[in-house]
Every structure is written in C-alpha cells, then in structure tokens.
Short mmCIF file of C-alpha atoms in Angstrom, two decimals:
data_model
loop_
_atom_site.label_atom_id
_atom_site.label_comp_id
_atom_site.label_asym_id
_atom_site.label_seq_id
_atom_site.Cartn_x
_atom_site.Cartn_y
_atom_site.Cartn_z
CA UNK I 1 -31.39 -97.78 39.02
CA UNK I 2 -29.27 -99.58 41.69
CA UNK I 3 -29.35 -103.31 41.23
CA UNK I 4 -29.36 -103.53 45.11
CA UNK I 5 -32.47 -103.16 47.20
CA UNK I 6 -29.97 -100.82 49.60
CA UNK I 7 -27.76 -98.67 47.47
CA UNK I 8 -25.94 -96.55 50.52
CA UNK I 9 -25.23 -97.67 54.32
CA UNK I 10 -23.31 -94.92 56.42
CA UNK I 11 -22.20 -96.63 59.63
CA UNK I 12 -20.87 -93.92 62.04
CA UNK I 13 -19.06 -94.93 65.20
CA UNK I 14 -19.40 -92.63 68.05
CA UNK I 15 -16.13 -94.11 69.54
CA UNK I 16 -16.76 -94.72 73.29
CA UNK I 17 -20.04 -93.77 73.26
CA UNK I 18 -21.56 -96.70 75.56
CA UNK I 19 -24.95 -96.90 76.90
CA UNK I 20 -24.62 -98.98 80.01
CA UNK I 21 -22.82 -102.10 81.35
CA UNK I 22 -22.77 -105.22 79.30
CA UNK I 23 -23.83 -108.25 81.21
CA UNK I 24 -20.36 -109.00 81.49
CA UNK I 25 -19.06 -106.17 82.83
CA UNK I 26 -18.42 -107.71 86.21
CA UNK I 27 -15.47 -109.68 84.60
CA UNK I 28 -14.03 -106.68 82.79
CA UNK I 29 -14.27 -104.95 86.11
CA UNK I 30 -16.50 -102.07 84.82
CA UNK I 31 -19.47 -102.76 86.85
CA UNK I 32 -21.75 -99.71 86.88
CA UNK I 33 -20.35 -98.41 84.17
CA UNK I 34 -22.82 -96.21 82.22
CA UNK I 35 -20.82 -93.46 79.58
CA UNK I 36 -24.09 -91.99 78.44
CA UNK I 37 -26.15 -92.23 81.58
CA UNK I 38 -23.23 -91.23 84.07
CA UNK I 39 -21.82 -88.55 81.82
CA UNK I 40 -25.84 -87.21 81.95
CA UNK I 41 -26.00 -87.50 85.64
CA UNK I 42 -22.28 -85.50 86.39
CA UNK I 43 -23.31 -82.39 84.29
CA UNK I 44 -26.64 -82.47 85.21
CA UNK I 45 -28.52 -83.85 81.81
CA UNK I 46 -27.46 -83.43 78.28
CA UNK I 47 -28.71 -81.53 75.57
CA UNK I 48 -29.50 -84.11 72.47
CA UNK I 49 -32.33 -82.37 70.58
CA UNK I 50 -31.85 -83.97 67.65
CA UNK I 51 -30.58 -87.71 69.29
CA UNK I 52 -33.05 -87.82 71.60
CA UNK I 53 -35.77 -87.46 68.87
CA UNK I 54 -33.97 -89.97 67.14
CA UNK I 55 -34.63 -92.73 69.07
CA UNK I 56 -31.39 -92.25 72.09
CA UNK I 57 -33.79 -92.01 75.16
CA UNK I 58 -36.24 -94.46 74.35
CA UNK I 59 -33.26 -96.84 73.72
CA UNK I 60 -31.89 -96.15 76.88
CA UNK I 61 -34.10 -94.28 79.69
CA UNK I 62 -31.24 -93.46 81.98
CA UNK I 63 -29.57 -90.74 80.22
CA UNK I 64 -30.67 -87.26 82.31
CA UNK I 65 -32.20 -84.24 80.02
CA UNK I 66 -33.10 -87.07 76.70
CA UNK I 67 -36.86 -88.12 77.72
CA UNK I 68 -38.20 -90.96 75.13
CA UNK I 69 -39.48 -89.91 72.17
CA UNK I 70 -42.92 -90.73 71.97
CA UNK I 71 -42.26 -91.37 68.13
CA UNK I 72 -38.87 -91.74 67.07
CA UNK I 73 -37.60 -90.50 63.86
CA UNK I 74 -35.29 -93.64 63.17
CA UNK I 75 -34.82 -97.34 64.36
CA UNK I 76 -33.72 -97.44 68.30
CA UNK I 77 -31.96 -100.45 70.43
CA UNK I 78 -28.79 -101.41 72.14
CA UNK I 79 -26.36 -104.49 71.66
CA UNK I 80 -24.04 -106.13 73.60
CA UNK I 81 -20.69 -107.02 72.73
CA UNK I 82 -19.88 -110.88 71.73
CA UNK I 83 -15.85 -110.53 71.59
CA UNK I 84 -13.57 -110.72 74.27
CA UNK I 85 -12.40 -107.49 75.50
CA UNK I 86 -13.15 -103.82 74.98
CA UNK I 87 -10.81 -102.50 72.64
CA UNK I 88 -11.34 -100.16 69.34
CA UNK I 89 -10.07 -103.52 66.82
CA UNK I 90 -12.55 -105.30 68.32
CA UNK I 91 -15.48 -103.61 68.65
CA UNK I 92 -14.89 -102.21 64.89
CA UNK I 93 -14.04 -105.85 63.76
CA UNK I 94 -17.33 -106.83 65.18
CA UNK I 95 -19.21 -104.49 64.15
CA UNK I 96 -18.01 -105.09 60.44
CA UNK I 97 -18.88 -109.16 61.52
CA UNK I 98 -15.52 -110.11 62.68
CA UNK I 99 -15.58 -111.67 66.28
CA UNK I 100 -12.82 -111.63 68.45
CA UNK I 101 -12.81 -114.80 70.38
CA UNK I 102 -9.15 -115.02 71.35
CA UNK I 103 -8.71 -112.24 73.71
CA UNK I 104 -5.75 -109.63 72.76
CA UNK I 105 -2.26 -109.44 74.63
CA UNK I 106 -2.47 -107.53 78.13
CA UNK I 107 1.01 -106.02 79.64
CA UNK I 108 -0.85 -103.84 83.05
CA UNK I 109 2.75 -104.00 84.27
CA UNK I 110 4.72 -103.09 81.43
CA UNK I 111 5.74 -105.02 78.25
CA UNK I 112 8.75 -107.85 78.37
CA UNK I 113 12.40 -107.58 77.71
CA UNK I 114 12.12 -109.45 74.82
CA UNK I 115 9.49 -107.27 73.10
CA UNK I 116 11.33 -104.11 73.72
CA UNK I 117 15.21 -105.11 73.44
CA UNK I 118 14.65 -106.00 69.19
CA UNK I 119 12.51 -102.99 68.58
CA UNK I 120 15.49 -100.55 70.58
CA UNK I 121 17.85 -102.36 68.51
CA UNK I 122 16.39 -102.45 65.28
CA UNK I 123 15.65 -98.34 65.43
CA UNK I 124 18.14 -97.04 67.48
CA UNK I 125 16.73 -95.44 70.76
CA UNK I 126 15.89 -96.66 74.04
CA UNK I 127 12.25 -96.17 75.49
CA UNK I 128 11.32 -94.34 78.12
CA UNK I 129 8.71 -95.60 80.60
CA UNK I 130 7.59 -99.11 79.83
CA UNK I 131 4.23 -98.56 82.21
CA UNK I 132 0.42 -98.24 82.00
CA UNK I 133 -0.28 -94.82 82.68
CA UNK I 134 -2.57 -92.14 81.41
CA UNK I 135 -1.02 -90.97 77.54
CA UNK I 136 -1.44 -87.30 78.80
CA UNK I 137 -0.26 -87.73 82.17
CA UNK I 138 3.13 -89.68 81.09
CA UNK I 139 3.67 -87.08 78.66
CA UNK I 140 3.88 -84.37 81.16
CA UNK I 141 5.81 -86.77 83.62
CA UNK I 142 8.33 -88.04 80.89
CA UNK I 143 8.41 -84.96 78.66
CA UNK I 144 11.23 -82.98 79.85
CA UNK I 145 13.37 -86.54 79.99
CA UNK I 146 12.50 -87.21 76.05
CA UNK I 147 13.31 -84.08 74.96
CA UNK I 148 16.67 -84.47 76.78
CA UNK I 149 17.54 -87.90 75.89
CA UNK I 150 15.49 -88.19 72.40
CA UNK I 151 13.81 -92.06 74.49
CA UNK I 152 10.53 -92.61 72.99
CA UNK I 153 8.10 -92.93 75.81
CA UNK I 154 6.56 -95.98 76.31
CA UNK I 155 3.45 -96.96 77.34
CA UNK I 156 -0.36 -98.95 77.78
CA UNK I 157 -3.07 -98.94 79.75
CA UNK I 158 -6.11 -101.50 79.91
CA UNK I 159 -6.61 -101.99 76.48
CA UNK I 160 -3.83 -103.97 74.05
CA UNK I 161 -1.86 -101.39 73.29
CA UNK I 162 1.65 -100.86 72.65
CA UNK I 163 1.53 -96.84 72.60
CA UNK I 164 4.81 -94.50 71.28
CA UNK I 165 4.96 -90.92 72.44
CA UNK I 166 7.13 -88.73 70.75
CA UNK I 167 7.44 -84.66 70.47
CA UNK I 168 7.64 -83.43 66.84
CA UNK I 169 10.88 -82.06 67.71
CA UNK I 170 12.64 -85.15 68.72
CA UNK I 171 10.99 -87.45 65.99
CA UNK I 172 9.21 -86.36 62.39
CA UNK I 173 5.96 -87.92 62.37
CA UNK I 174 7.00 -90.05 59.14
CA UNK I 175 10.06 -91.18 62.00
CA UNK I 176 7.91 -92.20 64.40
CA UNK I 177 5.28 -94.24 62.09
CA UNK I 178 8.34 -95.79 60.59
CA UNK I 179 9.39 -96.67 64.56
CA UNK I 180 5.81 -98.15 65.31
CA UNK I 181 5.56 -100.21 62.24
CA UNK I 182 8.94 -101.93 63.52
CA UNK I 183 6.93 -102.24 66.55
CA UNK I 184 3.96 -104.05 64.80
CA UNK I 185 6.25 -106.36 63.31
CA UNK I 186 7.09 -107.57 66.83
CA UNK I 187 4.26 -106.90 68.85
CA UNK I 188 2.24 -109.29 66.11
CA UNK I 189 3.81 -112.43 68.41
CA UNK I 190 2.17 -111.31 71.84
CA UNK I 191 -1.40 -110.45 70.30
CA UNK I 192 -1.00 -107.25 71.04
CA UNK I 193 -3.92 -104.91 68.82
CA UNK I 194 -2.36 -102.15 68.45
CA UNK I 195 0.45 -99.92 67.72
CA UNK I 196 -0.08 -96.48 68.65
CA UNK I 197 2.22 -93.41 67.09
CA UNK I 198 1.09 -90.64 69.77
CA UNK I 199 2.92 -87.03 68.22
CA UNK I 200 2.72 -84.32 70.57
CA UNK I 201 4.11 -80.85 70.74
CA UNK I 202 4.61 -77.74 72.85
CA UNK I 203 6.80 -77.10 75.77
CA UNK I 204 7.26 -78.33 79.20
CA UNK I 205 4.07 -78.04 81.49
CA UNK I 206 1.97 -77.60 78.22
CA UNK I 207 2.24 -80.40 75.76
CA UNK I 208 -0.31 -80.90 73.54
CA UNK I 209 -1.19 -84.03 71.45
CA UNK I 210 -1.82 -83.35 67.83
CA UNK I 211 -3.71 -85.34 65.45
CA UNK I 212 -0.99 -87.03 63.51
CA UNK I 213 -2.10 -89.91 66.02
CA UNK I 214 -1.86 -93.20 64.04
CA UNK I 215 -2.98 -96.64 64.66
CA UNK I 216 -1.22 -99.89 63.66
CA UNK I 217 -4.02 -102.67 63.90
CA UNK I 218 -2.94 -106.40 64.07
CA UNK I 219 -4.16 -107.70 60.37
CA UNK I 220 -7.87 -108.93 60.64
CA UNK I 221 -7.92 -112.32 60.54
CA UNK I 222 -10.92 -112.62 58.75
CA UNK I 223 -13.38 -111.58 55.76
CA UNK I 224 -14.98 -108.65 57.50
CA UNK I 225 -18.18 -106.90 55.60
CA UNK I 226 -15.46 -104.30 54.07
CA UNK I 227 -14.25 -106.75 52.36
CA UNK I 228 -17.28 -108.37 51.24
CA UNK I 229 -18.63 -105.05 50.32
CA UNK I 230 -15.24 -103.87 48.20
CA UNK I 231 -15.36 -107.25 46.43
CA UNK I 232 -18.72 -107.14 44.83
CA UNK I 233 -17.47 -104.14 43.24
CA UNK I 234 -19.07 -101.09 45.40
CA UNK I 235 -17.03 -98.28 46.85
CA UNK I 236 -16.26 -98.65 50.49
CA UNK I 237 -15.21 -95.11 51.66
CA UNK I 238 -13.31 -95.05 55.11
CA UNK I 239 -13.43 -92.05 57.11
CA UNK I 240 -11.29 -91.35 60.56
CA UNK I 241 -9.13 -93.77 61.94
CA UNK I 242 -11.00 -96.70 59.88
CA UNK I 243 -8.07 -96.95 57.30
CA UNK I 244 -5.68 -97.63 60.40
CA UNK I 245 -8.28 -100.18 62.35
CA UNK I 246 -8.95 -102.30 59.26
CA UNK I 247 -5.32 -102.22 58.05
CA UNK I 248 -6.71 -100.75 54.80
CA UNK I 249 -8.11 -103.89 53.58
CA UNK I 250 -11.20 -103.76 52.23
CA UNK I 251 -11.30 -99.92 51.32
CA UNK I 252 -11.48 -98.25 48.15
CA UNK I 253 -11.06 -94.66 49.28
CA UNK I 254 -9.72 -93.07 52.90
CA UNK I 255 -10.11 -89.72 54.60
CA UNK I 256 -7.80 -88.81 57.62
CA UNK I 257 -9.14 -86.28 60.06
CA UNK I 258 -8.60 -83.73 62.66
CA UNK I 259 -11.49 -84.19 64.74
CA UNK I 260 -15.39 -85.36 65.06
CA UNK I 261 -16.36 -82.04 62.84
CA UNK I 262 -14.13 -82.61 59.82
CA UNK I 263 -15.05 -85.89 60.22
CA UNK I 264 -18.92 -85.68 59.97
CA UNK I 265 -17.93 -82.82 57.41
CA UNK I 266 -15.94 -85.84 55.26
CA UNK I 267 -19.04 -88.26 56.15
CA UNK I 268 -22.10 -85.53 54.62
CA UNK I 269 -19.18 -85.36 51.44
CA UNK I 270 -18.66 -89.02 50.69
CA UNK I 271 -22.32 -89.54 51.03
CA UNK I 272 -23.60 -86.95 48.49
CA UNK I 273 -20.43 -87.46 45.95
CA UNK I 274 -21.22 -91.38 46.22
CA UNK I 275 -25.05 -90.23 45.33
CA UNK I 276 -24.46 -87.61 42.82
CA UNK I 277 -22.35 -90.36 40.96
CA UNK I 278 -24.91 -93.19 41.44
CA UNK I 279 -22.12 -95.32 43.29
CA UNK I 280 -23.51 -97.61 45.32
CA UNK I 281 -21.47 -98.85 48.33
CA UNK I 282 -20.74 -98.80 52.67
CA UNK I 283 -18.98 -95.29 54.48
CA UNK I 284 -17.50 -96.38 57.67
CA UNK I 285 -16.68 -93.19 59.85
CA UNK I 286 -14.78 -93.13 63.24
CA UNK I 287 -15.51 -90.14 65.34
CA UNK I 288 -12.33 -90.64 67.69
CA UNK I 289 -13.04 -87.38 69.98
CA UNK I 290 -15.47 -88.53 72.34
CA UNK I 291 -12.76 -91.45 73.58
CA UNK I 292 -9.13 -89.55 72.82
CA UNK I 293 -10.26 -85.66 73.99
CA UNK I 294 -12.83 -86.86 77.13
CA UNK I 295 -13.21 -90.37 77.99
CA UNK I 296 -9.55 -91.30 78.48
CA UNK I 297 -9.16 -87.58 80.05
CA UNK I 298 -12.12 -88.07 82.77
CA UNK I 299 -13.55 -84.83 81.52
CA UNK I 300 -17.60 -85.45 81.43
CA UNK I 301 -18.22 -82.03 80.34
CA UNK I 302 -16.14 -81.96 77.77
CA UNK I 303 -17.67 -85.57 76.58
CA UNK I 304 -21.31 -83.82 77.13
CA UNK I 305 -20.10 -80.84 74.80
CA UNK I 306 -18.86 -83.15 72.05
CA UNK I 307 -22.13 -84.77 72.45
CA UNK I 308 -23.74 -81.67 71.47
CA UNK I 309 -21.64 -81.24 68.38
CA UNK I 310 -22.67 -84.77 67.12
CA UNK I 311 -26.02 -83.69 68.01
CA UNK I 312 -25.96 -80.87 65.63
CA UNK I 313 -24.76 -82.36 62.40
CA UNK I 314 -27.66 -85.24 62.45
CA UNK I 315 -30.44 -83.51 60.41
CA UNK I 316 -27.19 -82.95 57.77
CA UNK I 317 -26.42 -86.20 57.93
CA UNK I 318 -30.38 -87.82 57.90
CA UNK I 319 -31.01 -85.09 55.26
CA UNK I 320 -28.39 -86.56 53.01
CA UNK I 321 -29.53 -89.70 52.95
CA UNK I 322 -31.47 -90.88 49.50
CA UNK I 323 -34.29 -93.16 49.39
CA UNK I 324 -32.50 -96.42 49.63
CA UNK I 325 -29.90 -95.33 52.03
CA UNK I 326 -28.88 -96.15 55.70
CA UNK I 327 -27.48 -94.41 58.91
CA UNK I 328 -26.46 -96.59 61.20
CA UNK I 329 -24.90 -94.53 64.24
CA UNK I 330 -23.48 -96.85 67.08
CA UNK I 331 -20.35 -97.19 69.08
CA UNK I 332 -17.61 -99.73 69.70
CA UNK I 333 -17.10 -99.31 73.98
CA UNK I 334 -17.30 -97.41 76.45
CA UNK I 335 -14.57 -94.96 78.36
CA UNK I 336 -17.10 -93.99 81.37
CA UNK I 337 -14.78 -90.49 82.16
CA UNK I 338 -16.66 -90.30 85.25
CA UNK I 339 -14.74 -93.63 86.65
CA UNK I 340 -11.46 -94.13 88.26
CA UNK I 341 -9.99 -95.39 85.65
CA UNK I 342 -9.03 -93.92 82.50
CA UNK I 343 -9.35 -97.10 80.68
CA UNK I 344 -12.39 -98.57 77.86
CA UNK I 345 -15.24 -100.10 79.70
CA UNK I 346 -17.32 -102.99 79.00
CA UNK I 347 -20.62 -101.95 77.87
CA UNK I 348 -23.46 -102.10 75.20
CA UNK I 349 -23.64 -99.29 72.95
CA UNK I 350 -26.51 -97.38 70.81
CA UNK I 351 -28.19 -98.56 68.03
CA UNK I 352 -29.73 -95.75 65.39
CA UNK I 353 -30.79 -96.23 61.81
CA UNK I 354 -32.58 -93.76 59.59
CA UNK I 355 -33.89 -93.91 56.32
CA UNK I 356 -36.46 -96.16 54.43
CA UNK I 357 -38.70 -97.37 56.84
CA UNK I 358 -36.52 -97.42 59.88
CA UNK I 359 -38.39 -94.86 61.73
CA UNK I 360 -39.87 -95.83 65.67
CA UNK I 361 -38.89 -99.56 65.06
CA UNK I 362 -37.49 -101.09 68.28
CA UNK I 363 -34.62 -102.88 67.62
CA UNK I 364 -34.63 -103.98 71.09
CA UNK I 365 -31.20 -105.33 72.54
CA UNK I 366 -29.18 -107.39 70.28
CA UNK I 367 -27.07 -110.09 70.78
CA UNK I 368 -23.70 -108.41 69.16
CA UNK I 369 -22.38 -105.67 67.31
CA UNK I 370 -22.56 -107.70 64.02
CA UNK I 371 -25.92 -107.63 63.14
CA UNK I 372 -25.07 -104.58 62.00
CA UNK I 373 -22.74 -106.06 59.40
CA UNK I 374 -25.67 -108.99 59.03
CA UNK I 375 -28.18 -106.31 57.89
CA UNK I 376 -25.85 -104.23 55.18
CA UNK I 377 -25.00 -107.52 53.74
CA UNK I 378 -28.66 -108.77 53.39
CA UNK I 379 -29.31 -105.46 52.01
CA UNK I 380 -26.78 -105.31 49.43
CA UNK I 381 -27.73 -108.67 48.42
CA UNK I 382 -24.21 -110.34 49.70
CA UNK I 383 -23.03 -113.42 51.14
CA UNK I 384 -23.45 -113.30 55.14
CA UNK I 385 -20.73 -111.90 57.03
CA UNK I 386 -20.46 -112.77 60.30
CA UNK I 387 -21.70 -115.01 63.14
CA UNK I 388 -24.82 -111.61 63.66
CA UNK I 389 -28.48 -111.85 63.13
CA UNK I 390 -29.56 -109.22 59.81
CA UNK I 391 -32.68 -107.03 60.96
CA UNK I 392 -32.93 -105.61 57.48
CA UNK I 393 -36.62 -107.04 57.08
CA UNK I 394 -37.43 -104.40 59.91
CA UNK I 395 -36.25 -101.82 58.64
CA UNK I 396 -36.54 -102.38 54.74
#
C-alpha cells in the first residue's frame, strides 16, 4: 500500500497544442490566435472521438467537429499562462511550478558579434546565416553553402533560441552537441533559453530533419516539482525532450524519442513498469510533433492528423491508469500553423485529468500552468511547489 493518497501522476504535454488566445495575447502579437479552434476551422472539423469525450469540447466550444460532451469522462478546463513569453522552458518550467518572470533573451535580427565571434573561435567554424528564419526554410536556402563550406547555419525565430543546423555529413551528431554546449556556455549571459542542435540529412532540394534534435535549456533557476518529487524518494521518469528542457535535474530515469507514437508507446511502458513494481512517482512526457512537424511548418492538416494519432492512444493511456493514478494531458503554447508566422503563440492551453474521481469536473480556467504542479504535490503529500493554486480536493 502506497503511503501517498496519489501513487502515479502522468503529465503529458501536447507541445503547442493551445486552445485560444491568452488575455495577453495582444502584447505577444498573437491576437486571434486559436491552434485548436483555427486548425478545426481550416480542415473543416477534427476528428477527436476519444478527446472530445474526454472533456476537449466542453473545455473549449470553438473547436469544429468536437461538440461538448454532455458527460465527460475526465476533469476539463483551460489555463492561462503566468510567465513572460511563450517558449517550451517556460511553459514546461511552469507547468512543473517554476515561473518565468524575467523574460528570455530576444535576437529578431540576428545574434551580436560578441556572442558569435567566442563560440567560432572556441570550435573552429564560422556560421552561416545569423537570421530568424523558418529552420526548414534556411535549411533549403543555406544547404548547398554548408555542405560546401562545412559553416554551421545559424539561426532563431520568435522564441529564445539560439538554433545550430548541421547535415550529418558535415558534422556527427556527438560534433554538433559538443558545438551547442559551447554555445550554452555563452549564450547563458544574454538569457537566451535555448540551444538547439538541429541534424538534418539528404541532398539538395530534399533535406530532411531527423530526430537527433537536441535541446540545451538554460539551468532552472529554481526547485521545480521534479525536483521535489525525485527528492522524497519517488521515481520521476522523463519521456521526450523533458531530459533536455529540465537540464536533467530532477529525473531518475529518461527516454529519448522519435516521434509522438514512440513516445505515448514509452509513456503506456513507464506507467505499467512503475505499477507492476509498486513505484510510486511523476512521468513527464513531451509529445514534440504537433509543434516541430506542423505548427512551425504551417501545415494544419498535418497538425489535425497528429491530432488524430493522440486521439487514438487515450483509452491505452486512461486504461493504464490504477486506482490512485493521474493523467494530466495539457500543453505548454501555442504555434497557430494557420498564421503568418511560423513562430509560438500566446495562448491558454487544455486542461484533462482522468482517474479517481476526476470525471465531468469543470476545472474552469485557471490562473497558470502551475496548478498543475500545485495539485501533484498536494497529492503526493509534498511541500508546495510553486506560486499555483492545487485543485486536488476536486478531483481526489
């Protein structure tokens, strides 16, 4: 018998996957931007059998083809976000309690001289590019040029990122992670959150990215509920790009992936070993595909398709779950693909829970992403993480 009134959580991050404009929006410049609901509308409604019974349309009634559920299977709302900006680190800081109130470094027009010149020096190769620019469209500008000269392209967009692009054939993988952690070292000084490695392959007119992608997150700054979690002496089993977002801290097992289906494949596995053991503890899962593959790529039909595959693997995932265990499936921004831009956008995301006695509570819409943190602590009986209000009476 678990000592802990909740012996499992599962928090899943749909990455991108908002569900309309955060208050705030206005100042992010994202205005009427609505991933779910606009991604419904351009394809002509979505097919979420097993979402939409969950709780997705009653949560938000603007996404085309996912009607209400007139009794939802698990616990339904939205929250906004509390830290400044609209970045992966952030919204997966803050969703493990870690605000960001300090916004991250910005370079729209390129990064300074005296980031770059250290970083060239220190490895050995000048970059190519230095611009913010779509990572698939600089690729097929710059390609040709980096195979050539062996320049790592160089580039950002919106977000804080300091992203590498590099073709397997110029650089090894292990060369190019050992390139962007001299990066990190550097970029630490200008706030910048992360350090992308970006491998791609193929030829000219048909490069491919692969996923070898790595990310090289500034250090939290803070206990997040990892931490917490890890410390009381439970496993906390990171799955996706988790490892790279947290900086490894606070996990006591990792799982890389190739994709949202190995992914939830990883997520149904950690769950059941962790039950057939009788380990209690938190799996933290990134589904990356939704953002990297469609969002970024303005591609709302492929974003509706990978909806579908999430869709699918929900009664696996629900019917894993043990009596005292939590789903919590949510999402850290938005990447509207059906904007101008190919950049995050500023909105709320979902809120889902299943198990115990989650089922057709409204959740309503929350003040930030860490009350998700808030409730996992309560329930493992832990110190508070976290500025975010717990709703684990509700759902207890």
């Amino acid at each position: 018998m678990s000592p802990h009134p909740l012996e499992r959580a599962v928090v899943m991050v749909l990455d991108s996957c908002g569900a309309g404009e955060a208050p705030d929006a206005a100042g992010y410049g994202d205005s009427g931007s609505d991933t779910l609901g606009n991604v419904a509308r351009a394809v002509g409604g979505l097919t979420l059998p097993n979402l939409g019974a969950a709780g997705l349309g009653a949560l938000h009634p603007g996404i085309e083809g996912v009607p209400a559920a007139a009794h939802p299977s698990m616990a339904f709302g939205r929250m906004r976000p509390a830290s400044a900006g609209k970045d992966s680190t952030s919204g997966h800081w803050e969703i493990a309690g870690l605000s960001v109130n300090r916004p991250f470094g910005l370079f729209p027009n390129g990064f300074p001289a005296e980031l770059t010149d250290p970083i060239e020096a220190r490895f050995g190769r000048k970059f190519l590019g230095n611009v913010a620019a779509s990572g698939t469209a600089i690729i097929a500008e710059l390609g040709e040029s980096h195979l050539a000269t062996g320049g790592p392209i160089l580039y950002t967009s919106g977000d804080s990122v300091f992203q590498i692009a590099c073709h397997a054939d110029v650089l090894s993988v292990a060369e190019l992670y050992r390139l962007c952690e001299i990066a990190r070292r550097h970029c630490d000084e200008y706030r910048i959150g992360r350090v992308i490695a970006r491998p791609f392959v193929g030829k000219p007119g048909n490069f491919r990215r692969t996923y070898d992608r790595k990310d090289f997150s500034m250090l939290p700054p803070g206990t997040t509920l990892l931490d917490r979690v890890s410390e009381a002496g439970m496993t906390v089993w990171g799955i996706g790009k988790t490892n790279d977002l947290f900086c490894g801290r606070g996990l006591t097992r990792s799982e890389h992936t190739e994709g949202d289906a190995d992914g939830l494949g990883k997520t149904v596995t950690a769950l059941s070993t962790m039950t057939s053991a009788g380990s209690p503890g938190l799996i933290f899962t990134n589904l990356v595909d939704l953002d990297m593959r469609y969002g970024h790529r303005q591609d709302p039909h492929g974003y509706a398709a990978a909806l579908e595959r999430i869709d699918s693997w929900i009664p696996a995932l629900s019917g894993a779950l043990g009596g005292n265990d939590l789903l919590f499936i949510t999402a850290d921004h938005g990447t509207d693909p059906t904007r101008d831009s190919t950049d995050h956008t500023r909105e709320m995301v979902p809120l889902l829970v299943a198990g115990r006695n989650a089922a057709g509570v409204d959740l309503g819409t929350r003040g930030r992403y860490s009350d998700v943190a808030a409730t996992i602590a309560e329930g493992f009986g832990l110190r508070r993480v976290g500025e975010g209000t717990s709703f684990w009476k509700e759902v207890a």
